[in-house]
Short mmCIF file of C-alpha atoms and ligand atoms in Angstrom, two decimals:
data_model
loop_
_atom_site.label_atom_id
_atom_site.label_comp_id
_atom_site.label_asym_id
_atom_site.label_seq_id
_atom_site.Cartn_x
_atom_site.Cartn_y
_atom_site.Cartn_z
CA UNK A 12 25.66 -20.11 -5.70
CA UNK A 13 28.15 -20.24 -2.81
CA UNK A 14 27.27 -16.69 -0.93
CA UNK A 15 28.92 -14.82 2.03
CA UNK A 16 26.82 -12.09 3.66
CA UNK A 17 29.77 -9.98 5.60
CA UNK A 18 27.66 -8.08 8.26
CA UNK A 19 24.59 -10.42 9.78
CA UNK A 20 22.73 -7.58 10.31
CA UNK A 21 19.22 -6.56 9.42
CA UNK A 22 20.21 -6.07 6.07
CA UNK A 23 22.57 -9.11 5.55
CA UNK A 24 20.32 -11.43 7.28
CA UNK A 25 17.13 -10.27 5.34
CA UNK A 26 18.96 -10.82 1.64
CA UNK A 27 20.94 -13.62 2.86
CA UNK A 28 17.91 -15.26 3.86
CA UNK A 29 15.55 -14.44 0.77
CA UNK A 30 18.53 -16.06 -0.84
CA UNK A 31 18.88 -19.28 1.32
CA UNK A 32 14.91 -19.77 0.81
CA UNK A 33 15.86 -19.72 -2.94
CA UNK A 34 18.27 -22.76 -2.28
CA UNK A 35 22.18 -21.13 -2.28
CA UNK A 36 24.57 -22.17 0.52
CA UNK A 37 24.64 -18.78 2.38
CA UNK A 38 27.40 -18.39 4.83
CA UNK A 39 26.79 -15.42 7.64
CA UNK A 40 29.65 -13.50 8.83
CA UNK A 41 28.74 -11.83 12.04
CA UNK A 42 28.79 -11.33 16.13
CA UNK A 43 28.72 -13.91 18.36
CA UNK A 44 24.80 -13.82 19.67
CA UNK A 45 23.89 -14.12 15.89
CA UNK A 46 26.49 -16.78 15.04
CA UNK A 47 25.58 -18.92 17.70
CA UNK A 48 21.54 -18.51 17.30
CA UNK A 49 21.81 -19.19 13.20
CA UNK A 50 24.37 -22.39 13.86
CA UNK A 51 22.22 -23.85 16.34
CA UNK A 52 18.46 -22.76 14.94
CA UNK A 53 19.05 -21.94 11.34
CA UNK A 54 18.08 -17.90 10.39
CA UNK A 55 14.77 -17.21 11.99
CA UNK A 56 13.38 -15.17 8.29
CA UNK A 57 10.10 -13.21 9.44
CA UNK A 58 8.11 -11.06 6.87
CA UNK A 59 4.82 -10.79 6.07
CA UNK A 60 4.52 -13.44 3.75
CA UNK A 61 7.26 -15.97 5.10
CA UNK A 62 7.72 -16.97 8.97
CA UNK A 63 10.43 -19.78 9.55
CA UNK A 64 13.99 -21.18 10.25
CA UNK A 65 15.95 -21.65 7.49
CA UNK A 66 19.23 -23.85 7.92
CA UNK A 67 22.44 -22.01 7.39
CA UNK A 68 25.95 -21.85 8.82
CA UNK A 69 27.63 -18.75 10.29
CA UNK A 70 31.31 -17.70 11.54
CA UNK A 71 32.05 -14.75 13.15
CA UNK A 72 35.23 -14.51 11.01
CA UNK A 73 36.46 -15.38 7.36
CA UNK A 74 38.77 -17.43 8.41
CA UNK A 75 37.21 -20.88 7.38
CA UNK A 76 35.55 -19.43 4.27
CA UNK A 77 35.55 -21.00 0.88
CA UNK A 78 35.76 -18.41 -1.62
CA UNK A 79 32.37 -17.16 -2.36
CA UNK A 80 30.52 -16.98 -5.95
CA UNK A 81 28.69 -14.10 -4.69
CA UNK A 82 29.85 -11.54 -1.06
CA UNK A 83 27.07 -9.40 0.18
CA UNK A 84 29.10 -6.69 2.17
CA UNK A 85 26.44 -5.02 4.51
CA UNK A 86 27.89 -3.55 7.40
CA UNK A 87 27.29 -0.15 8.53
CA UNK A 88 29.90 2.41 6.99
CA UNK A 89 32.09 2.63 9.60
CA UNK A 90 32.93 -1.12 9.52
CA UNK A 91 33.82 -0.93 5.66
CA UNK A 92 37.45 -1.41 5.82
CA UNK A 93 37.27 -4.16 8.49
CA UNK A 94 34.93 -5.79 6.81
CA UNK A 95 36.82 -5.25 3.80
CA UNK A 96 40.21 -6.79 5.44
CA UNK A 97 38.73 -9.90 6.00
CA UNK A 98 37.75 -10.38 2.86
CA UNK A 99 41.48 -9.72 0.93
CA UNK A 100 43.08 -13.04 -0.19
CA UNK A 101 39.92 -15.22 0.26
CA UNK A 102 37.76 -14.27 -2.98
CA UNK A 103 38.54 -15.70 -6.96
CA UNK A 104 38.70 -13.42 -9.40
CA UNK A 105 35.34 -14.11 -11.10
CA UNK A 106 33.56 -13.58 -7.13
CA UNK A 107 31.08 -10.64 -7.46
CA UNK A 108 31.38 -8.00 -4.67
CA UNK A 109 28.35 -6.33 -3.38
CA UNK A 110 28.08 -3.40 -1.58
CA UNK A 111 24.31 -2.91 0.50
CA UNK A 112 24.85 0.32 2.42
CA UNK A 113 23.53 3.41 2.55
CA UNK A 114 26.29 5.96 1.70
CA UNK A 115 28.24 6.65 -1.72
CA UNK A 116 32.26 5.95 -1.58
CA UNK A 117 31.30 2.21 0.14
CA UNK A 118 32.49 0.59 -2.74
CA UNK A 119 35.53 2.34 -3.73
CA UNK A 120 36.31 2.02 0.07
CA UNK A 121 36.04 -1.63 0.00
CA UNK A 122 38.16 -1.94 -3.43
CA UNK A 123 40.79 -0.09 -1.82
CA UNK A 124 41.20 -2.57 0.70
CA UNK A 125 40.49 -5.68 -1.12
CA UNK A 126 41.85 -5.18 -4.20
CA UNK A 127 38.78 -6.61 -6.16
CA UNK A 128 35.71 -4.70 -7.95
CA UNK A 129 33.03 -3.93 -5.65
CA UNK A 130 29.42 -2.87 -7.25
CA UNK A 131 27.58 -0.55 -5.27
CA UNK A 132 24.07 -1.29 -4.40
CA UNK A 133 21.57 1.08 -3.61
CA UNK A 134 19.46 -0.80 -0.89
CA UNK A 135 15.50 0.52 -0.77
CA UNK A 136 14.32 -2.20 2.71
CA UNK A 137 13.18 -1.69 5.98
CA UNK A 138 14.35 -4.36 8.07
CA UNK A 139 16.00 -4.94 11.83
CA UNK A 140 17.54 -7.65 13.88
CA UNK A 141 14.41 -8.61 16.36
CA UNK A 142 16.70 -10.62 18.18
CA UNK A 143 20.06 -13.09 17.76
CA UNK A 144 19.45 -14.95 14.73
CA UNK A 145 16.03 -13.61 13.63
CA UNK A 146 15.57 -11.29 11.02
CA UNK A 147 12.47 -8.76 10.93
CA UNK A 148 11.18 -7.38 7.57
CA UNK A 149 9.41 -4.04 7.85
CA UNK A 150 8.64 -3.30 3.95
CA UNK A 151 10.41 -2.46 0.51
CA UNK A 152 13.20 -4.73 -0.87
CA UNK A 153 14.19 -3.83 -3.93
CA UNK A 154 17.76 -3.42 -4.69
CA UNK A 155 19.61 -0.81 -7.37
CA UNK A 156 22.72 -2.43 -8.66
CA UNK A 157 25.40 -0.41 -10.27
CA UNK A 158 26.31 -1.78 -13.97
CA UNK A 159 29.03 -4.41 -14.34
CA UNK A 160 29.69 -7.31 -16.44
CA UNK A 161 28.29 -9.37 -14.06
CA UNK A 162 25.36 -7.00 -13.40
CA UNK A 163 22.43 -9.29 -15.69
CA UNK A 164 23.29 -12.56 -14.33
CA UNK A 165 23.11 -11.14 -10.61
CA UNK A 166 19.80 -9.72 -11.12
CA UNK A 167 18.62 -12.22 -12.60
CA UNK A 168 19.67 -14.29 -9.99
CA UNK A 169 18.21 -12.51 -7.32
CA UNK A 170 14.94 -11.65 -8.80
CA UNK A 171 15.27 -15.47 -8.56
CA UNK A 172 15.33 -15.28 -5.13
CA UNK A 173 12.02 -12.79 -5.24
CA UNK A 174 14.51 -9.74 -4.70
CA UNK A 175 13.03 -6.76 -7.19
CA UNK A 176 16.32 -5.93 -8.69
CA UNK A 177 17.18 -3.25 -11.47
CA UNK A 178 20.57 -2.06 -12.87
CA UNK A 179 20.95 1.71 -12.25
CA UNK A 180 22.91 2.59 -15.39
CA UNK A 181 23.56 5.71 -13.44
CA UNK A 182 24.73 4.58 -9.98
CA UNK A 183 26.06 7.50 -8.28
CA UNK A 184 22.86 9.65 -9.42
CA UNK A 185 20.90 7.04 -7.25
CA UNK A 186 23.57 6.46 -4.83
CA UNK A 187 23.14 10.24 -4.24
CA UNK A 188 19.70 10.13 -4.64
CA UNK A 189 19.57 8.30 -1.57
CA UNK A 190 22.17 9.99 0.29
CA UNK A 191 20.39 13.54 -0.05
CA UNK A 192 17.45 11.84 1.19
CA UNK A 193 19.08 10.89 4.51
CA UNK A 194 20.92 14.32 4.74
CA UNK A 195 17.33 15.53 4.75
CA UNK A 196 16.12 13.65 7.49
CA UNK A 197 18.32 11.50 9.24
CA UNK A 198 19.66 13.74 11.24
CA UNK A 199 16.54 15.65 12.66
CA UNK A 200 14.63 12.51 13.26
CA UNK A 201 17.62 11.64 15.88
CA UNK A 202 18.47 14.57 17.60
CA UNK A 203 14.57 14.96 17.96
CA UNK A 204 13.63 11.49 18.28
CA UNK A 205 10.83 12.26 16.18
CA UNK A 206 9.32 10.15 13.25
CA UNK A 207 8.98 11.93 10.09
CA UNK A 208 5.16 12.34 9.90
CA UNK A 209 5.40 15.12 12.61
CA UNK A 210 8.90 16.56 11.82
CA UNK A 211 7.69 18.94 9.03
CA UNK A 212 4.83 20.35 10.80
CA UNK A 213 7.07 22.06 13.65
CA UNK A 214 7.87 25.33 12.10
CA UNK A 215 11.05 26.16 10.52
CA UNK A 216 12.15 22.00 9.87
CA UNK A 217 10.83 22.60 5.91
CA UNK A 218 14.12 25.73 5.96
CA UNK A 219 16.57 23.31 7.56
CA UNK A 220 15.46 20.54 5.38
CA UNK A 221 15.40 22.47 2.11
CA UNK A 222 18.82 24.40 2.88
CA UNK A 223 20.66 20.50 3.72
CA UNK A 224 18.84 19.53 0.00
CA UNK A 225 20.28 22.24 -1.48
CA UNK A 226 24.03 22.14 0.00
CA UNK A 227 23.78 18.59 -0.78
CA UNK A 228 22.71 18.74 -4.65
CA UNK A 229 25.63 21.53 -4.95
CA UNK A 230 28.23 19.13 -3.67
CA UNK A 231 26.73 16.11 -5.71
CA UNK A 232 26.73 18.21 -8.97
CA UNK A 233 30.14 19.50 -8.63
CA UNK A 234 31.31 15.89 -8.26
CA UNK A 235 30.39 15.54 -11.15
CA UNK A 236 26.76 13.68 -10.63
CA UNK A 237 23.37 15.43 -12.49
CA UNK A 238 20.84 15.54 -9.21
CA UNK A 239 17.16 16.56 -10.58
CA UNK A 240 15.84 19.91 -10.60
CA UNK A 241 12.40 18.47 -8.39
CA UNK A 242 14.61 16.67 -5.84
CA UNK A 243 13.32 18.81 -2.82
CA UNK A 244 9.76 18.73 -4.09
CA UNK A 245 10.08 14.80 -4.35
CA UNK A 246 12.31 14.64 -0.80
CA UNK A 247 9.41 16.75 1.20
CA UNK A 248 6.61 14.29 0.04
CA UNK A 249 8.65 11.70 1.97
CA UNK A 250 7.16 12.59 5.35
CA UNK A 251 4.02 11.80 4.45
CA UNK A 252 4.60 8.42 2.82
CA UNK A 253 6.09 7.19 5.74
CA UNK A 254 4.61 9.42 8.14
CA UNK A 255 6.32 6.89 11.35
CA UNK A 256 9.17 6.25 10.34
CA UNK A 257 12.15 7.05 12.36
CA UNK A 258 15.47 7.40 10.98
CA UNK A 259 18.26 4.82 10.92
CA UNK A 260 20.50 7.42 12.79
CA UNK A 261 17.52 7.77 15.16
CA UNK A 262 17.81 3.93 15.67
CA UNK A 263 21.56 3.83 16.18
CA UNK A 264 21.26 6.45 18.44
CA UNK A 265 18.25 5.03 20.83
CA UNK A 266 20.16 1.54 20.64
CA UNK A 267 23.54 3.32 22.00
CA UNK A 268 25.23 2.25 18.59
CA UNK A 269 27.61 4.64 16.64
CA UNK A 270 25.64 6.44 13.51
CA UNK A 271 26.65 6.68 10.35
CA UNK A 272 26.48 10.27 10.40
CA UNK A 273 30.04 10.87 9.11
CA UNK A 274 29.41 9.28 5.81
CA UNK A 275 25.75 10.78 5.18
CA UNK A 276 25.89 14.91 6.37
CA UNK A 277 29.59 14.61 7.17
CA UNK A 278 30.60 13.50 3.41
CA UNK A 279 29.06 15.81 2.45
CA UNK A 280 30.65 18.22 4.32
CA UNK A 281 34.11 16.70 3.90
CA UNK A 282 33.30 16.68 0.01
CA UNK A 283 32.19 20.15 0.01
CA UNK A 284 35.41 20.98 1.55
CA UNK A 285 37.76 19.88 -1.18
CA UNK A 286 35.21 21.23 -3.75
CA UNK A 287 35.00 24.94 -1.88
CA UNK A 288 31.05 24.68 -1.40
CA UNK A 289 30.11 25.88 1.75
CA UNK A 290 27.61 23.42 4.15
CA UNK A 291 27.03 25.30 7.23
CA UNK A 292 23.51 23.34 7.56
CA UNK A 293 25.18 19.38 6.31
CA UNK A 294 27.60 20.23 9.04
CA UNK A 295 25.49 21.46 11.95
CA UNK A 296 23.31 18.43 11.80
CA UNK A 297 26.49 16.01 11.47
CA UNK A 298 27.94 17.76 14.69
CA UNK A 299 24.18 17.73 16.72
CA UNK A 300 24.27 14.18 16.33
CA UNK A 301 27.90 13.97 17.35
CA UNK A 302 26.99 15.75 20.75
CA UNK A 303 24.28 13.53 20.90
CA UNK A 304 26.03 10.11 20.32
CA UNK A 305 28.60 11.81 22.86
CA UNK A 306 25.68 13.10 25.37
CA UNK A 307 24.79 9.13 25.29
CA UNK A 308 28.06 8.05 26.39
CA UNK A 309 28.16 10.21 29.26
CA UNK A 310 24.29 9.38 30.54
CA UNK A 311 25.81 5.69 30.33
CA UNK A 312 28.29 6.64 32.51
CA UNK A 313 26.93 8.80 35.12
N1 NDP B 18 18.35 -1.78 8.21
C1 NDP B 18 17.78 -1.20 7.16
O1 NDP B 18 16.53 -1.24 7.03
C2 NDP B 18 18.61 -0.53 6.10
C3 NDP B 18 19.99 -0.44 6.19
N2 NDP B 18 20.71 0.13 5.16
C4 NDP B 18 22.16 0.19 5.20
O2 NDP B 18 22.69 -1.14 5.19
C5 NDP B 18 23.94 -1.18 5.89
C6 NDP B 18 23.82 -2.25 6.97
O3 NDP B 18 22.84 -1.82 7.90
P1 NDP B 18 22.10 -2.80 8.93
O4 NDP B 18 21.99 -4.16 8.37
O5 NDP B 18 20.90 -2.09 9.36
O6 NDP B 18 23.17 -2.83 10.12
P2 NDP B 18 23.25 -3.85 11.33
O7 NDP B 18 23.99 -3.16 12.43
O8 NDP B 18 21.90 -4.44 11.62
O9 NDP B 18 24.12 -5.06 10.75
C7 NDP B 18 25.51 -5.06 10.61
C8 NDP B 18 26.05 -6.21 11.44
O10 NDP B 18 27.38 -6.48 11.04
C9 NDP B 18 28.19 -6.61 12.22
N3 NDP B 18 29.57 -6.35 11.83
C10 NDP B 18 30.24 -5.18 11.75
N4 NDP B 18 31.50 -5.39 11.30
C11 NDP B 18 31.63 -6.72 11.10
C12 NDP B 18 32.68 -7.55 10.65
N5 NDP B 18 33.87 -7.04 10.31
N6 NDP B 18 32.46 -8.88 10.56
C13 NDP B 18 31.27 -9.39 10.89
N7 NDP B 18 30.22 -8.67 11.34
C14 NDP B 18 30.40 -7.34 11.43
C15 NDP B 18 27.59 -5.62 13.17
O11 NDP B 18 28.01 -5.85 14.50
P3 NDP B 18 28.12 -4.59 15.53
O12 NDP B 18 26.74 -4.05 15.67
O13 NDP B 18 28.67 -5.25 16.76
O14 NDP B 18 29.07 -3.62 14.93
C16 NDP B 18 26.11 -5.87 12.95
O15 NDP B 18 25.69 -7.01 13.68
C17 NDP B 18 24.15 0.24 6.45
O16 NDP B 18 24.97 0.97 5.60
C18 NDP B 18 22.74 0.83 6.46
O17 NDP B 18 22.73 2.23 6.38
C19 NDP B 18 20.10 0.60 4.03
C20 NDP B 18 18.75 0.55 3.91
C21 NDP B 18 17.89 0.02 4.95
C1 KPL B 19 14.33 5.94 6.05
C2 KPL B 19 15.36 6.35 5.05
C3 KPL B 19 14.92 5.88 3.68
C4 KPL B 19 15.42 7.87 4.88
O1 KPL B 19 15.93 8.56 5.92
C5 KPL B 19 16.73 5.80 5.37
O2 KPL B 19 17.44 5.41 4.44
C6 KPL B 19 17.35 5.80 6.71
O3 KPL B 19 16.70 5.99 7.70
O4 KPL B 19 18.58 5.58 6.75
#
């Protein structure tokens, strides 16, 4: 398959890579440092299993690229429409869009501004960019993919590639899902800079985190999308399995990057607001990481 990964991140890089290994001609859309380090080294793919260069080619714009069988789009949520942009015009009709980002309206985002289907995928990885060109896997991989035509024959391509792919019949329970799991957390882990093992044992966090569940699941349900009853039972036994892990908002915030706070606690405050559900707890955390992106920016410039 002719692929395009839009977004050579740690997420792009990671898939686009398994993928390479598997033998398609993977093109990498990304920044300059990562361009440059995959065009003149290959992708430098490091997991626990698998430690090498693989040979690919990379462009830090669309402009030369053949249309695609397969676009990964995996750039943080704030890049969507961008990223989207540069994709309108270049695609056939039969090209399958993917969405890898954490979030829920990704997809309908991108189809807005490409004019094409985009399947959403739920993305379940730890992975980060270790340097330009070199890809770090920390654990996980599998990969949710909402149900289209196409679905089968792209999981079965990348289970192929050694990707552990299902089709969630019921994408935007699982897109959800995922997003009330990093309304729980995300936040608190980067205003605190504090891995989750030790977050729930300072008094009071289990309140916060329970009250964000619950404003959450209200919001989700009256969109329309049947959360489980044991969500916050299943959400507070998620400290513990992964006891130091810090947030991805944690990680934006210690590497000076803009979250993607506005489409995890701030949908669903925005959300809430059209439905008339009140988030007093969604929306303190979005703003605490606000001042804190903001506190950044001023420390940088003092
Ligand atoms: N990393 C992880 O383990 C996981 C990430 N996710 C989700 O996956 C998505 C991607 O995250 P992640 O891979 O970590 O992010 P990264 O920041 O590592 O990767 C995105 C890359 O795309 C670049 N980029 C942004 N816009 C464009 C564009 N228009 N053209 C080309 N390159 C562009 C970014 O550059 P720049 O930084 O300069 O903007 C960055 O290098 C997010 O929604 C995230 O929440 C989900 C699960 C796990
Ligand atoms: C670690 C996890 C799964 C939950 O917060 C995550 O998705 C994130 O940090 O963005």
């Amino acid at each position: 398959m002719q692929v395009a990964v839009v977004g050579a991140g740690a997420v792009g890089c990671y898939y686009g890579g398994l993928l390479l290994r598997a033998g398609h001609d993977v093109t990498f859309i990304g920044r300059q440092p990562h361009v440059d380090a995959i065009n003149a080294h290959g992708l430098l793919l490091d997991t626990n299993t698998f430690n090498g260069r693989l040979p690919a080619r990379a462009a830090t714009d669309t402009h030369a690229l053949a249309p695609p069988d397969l676009v990964l789009v995996c750039v943080k949520s704030a890049d969507t429409e961008q990223a989207g942009r540069s994709l309108a015009g270049r695609l056939r009709p039969e090209t399958s869009v993917l969405s890898l980002q954490n979030g829920v309206d990704n997809a309908p985002r991108l189809n807005a501004v490409i004019g094409h289907a985009v399947i959403p995928v739920v993305v379940y990885v730890g992975s980060e960019m270790a340097g330009p060109g070199h890809v770090r896997h920390h654990g996980g991989g599998d990969l949710a993919i909402g149900p289209s035509a196409a679905s089968e024959a792209l999981a079965e391509a990348l289970q192929a590639a050694g990707i552990r792919t299902t089709i969630a019949e019921d994408i935007d329970r699982t897109l959800w899902s995922k997003l009330i799991i990093n309304c729980a957390f995300n936040a608190l882990s980067a205003v605190a800079g504090i891995s989750y093992g030790p977050m729930l044992e300072v008094e009071g966090t289990r309140d916060v985190v329970t009250s964000a569940v619950q404003e959450a699941v209200a919001v989700s349900r009256a969109s329309g999308v049947s959360i489980s009853d044991d969500i916050i039972e299943q959400i507070l036994k998620i400290p513990a399995m992964m006891p130091n892990q810090m947030s991805s908002t944690a990680q934006d915030l210690a590497r000076g990057k803009p979250s993607e706070i506005d489409f995890l606690n701030g949908y669903v405050v925005r959300k809430g607001a059209e439905l008339g559900i009140a988030t007093p707890t969604n929306h303190a955390l979005q703003v605490m990481v606000k001042l804190a992106e903001r506190g950044k920016e001023f420390s940088g410039r003092r």
